[in-house]
CSV table of C-alpha atoms in Angstrom, one decimal:
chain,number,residue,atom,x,y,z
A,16,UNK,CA,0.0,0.0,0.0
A,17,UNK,CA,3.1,2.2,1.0
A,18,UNK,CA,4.4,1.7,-2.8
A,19,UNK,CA,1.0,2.5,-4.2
A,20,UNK,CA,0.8,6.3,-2.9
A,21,UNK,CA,4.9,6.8,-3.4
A,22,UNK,CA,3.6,5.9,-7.2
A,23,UNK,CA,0.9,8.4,-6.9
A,24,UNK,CA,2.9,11.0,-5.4
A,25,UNK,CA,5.9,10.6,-8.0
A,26,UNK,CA,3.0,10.8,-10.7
A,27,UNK,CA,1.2,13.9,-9.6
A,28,UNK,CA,4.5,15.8,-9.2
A,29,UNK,CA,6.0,14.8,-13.0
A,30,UNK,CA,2.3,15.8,-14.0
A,31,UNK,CA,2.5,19.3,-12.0
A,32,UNK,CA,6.3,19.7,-13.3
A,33,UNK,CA,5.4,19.2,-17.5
A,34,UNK,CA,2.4,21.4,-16.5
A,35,UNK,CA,4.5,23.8,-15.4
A,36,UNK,CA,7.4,23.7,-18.0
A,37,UNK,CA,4.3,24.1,-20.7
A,38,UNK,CA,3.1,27.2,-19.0
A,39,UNK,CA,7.1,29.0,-18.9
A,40,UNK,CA,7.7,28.0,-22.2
A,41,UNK,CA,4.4,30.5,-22.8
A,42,UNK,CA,5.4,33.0,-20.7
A,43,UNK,CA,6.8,35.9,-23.7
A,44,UNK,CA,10.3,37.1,-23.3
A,45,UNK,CA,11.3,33.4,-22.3
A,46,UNK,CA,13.1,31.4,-25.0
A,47,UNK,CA,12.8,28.1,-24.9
A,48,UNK,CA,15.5,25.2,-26.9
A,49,UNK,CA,12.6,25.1,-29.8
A,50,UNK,CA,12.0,28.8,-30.0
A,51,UNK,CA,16.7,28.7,-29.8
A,52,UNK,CA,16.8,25.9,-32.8
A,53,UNK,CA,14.4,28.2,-34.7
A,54,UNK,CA,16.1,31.7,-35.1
A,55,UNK,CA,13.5,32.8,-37.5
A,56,UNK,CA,10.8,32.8,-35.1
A,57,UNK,CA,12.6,34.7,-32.1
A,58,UNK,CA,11.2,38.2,-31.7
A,59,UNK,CA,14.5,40.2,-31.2
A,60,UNK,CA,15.0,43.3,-33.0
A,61,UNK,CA,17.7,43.2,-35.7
A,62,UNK,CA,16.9,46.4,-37.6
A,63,UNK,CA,17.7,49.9,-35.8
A,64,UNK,CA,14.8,52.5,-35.7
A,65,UNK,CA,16.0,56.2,-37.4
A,66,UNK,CA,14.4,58.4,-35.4
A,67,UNK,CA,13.8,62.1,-35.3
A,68,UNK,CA,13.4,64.2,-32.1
A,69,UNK,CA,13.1,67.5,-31.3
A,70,UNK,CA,13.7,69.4,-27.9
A,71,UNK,CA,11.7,71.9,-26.9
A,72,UNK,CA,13.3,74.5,-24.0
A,73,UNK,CA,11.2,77.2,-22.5
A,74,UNK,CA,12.7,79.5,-20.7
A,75,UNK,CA,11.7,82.4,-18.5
A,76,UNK,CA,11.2,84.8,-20.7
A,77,UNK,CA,8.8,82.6,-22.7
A,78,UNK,CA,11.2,82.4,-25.8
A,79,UNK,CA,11.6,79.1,-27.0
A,80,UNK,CA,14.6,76.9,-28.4
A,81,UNK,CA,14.3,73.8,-30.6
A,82,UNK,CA,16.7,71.5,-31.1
A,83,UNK,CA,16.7,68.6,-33.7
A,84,UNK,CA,18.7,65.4,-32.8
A,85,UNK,CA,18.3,62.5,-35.3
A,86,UNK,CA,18.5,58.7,-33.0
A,87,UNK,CA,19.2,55.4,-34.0
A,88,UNK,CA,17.6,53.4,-32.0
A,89,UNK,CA,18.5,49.8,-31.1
A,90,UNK,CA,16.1,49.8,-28.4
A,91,UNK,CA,13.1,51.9,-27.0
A,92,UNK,CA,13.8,51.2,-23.5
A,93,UNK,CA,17.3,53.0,-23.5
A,94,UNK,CA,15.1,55.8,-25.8
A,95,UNK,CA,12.7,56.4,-23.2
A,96,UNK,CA,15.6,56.1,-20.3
A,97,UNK,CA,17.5,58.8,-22.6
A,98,UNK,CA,14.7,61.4,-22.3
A,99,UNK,CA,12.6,60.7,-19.5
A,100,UNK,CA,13.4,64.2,-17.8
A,101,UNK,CA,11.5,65.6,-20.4
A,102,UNK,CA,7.9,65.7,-21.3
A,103,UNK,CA,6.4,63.9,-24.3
A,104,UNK,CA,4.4,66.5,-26.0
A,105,UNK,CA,4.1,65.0,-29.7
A,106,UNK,CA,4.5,61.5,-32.1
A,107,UNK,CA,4.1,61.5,-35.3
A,108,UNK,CA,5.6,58.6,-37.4
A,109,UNK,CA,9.0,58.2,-36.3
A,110,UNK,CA,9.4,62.2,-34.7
A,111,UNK,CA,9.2,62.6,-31.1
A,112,UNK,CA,9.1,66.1,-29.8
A,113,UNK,CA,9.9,66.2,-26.3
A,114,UNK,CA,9.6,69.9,-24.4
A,115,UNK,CA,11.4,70.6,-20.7
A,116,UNK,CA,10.9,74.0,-18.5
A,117,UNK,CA,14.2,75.9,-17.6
A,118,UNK,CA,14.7,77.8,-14.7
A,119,UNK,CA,17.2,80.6,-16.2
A,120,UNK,CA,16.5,83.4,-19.3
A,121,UNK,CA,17.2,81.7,-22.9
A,122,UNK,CA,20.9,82.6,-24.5
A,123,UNK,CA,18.9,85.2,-26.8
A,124,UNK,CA,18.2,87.6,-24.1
A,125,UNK,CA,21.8,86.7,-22.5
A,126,UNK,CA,23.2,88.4,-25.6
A,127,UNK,CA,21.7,90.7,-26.8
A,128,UNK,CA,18.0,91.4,-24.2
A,129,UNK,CA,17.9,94.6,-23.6
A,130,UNK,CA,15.6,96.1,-20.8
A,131,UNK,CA,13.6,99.8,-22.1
A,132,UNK,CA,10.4,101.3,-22.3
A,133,UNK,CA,8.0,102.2,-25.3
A,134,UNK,CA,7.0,105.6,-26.2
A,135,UNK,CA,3.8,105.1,-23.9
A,136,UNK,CA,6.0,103.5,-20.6
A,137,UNK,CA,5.6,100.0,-20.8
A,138,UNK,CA,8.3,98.1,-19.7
A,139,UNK,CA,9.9,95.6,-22.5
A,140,UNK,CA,12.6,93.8,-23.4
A,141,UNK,CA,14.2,94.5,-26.7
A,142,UNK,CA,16.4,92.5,-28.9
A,143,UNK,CA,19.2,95.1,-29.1
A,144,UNK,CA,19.1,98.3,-27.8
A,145,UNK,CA,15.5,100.3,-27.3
A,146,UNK,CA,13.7,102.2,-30.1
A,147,UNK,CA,15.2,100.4,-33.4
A,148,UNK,CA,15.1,96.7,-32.2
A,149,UNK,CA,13.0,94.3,-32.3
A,150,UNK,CA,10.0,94.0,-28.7
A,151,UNK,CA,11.0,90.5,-27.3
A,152,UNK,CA,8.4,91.0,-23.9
A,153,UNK,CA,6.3,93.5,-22.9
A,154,UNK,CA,5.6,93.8,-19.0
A,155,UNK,CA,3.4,96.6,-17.5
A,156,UNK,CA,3.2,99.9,-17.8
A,157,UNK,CA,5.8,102.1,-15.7
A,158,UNK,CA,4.7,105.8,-14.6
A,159,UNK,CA,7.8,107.0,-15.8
A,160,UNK,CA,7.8,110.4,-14.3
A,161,UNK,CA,7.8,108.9,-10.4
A,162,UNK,CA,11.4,107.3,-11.6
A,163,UNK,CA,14.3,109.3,-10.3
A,164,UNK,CA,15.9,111.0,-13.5
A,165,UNK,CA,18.9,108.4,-13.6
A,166,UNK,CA,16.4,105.3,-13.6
A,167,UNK,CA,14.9,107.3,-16.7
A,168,UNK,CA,18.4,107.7,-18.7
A,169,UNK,CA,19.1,104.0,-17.6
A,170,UNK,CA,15.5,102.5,-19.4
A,171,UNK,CA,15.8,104.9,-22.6
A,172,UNK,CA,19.2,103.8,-23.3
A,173,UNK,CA,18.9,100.0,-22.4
A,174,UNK,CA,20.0,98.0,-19.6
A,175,UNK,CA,21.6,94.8,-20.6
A,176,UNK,CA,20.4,91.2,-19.3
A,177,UNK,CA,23.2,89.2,-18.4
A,178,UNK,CA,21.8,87.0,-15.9
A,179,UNK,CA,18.2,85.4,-14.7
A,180,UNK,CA,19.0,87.3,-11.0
A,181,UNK,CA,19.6,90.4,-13.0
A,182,UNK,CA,16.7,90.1,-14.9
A,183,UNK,CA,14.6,89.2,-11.8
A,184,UNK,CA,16.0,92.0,-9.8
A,185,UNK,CA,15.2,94.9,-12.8
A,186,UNK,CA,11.8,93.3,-12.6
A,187,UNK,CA,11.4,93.4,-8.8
A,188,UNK,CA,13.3,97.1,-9.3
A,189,UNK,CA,10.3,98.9,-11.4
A,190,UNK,CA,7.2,97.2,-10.7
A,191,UNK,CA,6.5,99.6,-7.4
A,192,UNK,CA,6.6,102.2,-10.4
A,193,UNK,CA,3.8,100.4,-12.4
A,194,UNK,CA,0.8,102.2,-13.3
A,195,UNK,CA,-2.9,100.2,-11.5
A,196,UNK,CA,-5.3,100.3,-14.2
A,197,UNK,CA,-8.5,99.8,-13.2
């Protein structure tokens, strides 16, 4: 009787072990000595992917850079790894545009932003120096005539932006002067 359900035992575990090996030779991703005699049928990507993304950078002062970066891609997981501190905005096909906030004023108002005011007071920045050049940002207006003559000279002849806590601090300077409009 004691040989009888050692048999039984020794039965039920080879049928719970082929049952198993069946149901991991399903599970995807595994490869199993039939799928490894087979090449042709493995899923493995041998082919790179050409693709095309574009960054996207906004900085402070609203103005926005794009960049254009052309990948090949072996595979997506190191693509998405590559990029995930940005934010997916766009697919189409094989472009990707991704777009990330920066915390500092773009390299066009680092060269050349200049700080004025228009003929009617508001406060802007200008590509180049104010009255010719082109209006980057406009901010509020700026009753001009409570400014201490100085501050006046300073704002019709341009001051320069060479940092973001410059740029912040000629903010923070003139907008006690701006005008409430109700």
């Amino acid at each position: 009787m004691r040989v009888v359900g050692i048999a039984r035992y020794r039965y039920t575990l080879a049928v719970f072990a082929v049952i198993l090996f069946m149901f991991i030779g399903s599970v995807p991703g595994m490869i199993t000595k039939s799928l490894a005699a087979q090449p042709e049928k493995q899923t493995i990507n041998t082919k790179p992917q050409n693709l095309t993304v574009i960054l996207e950078r906004v900085y402070l002062d609203g103005e926005v850079s794009q960049e254009v970066v052309h990948e090949t891609c072996w595979k997506m997981e190191n693509f998405w790894a590559k990029y995930d501190q940005w934010q997916l905005t766009n697919i189409n096909q094989s472009t990707y545009v991704f777009r990330k906030q920066v915390d500092d004023i773009s390299p066009l108002l680092k060269a050349n932003g200049f700080f004025g005011v228009t003929e009617d007071g508001v406060l802007t920045i200008f590509n180049g120096r104010p009255g010719q050049s082109r209006i980057i940002q406009s901010f509020f207006q700026i009753d001009i005539k409570k400014l201490e003559s100085k501050k006046q000279e300073e704002l019709i002849q341009g001051i320069p932006i060479k940092s973001k806590d410059h740029y912040v601090k000629v903010l923070e300077t003139f907008e006690p002067y701006s005008v409430k409009i109700e």
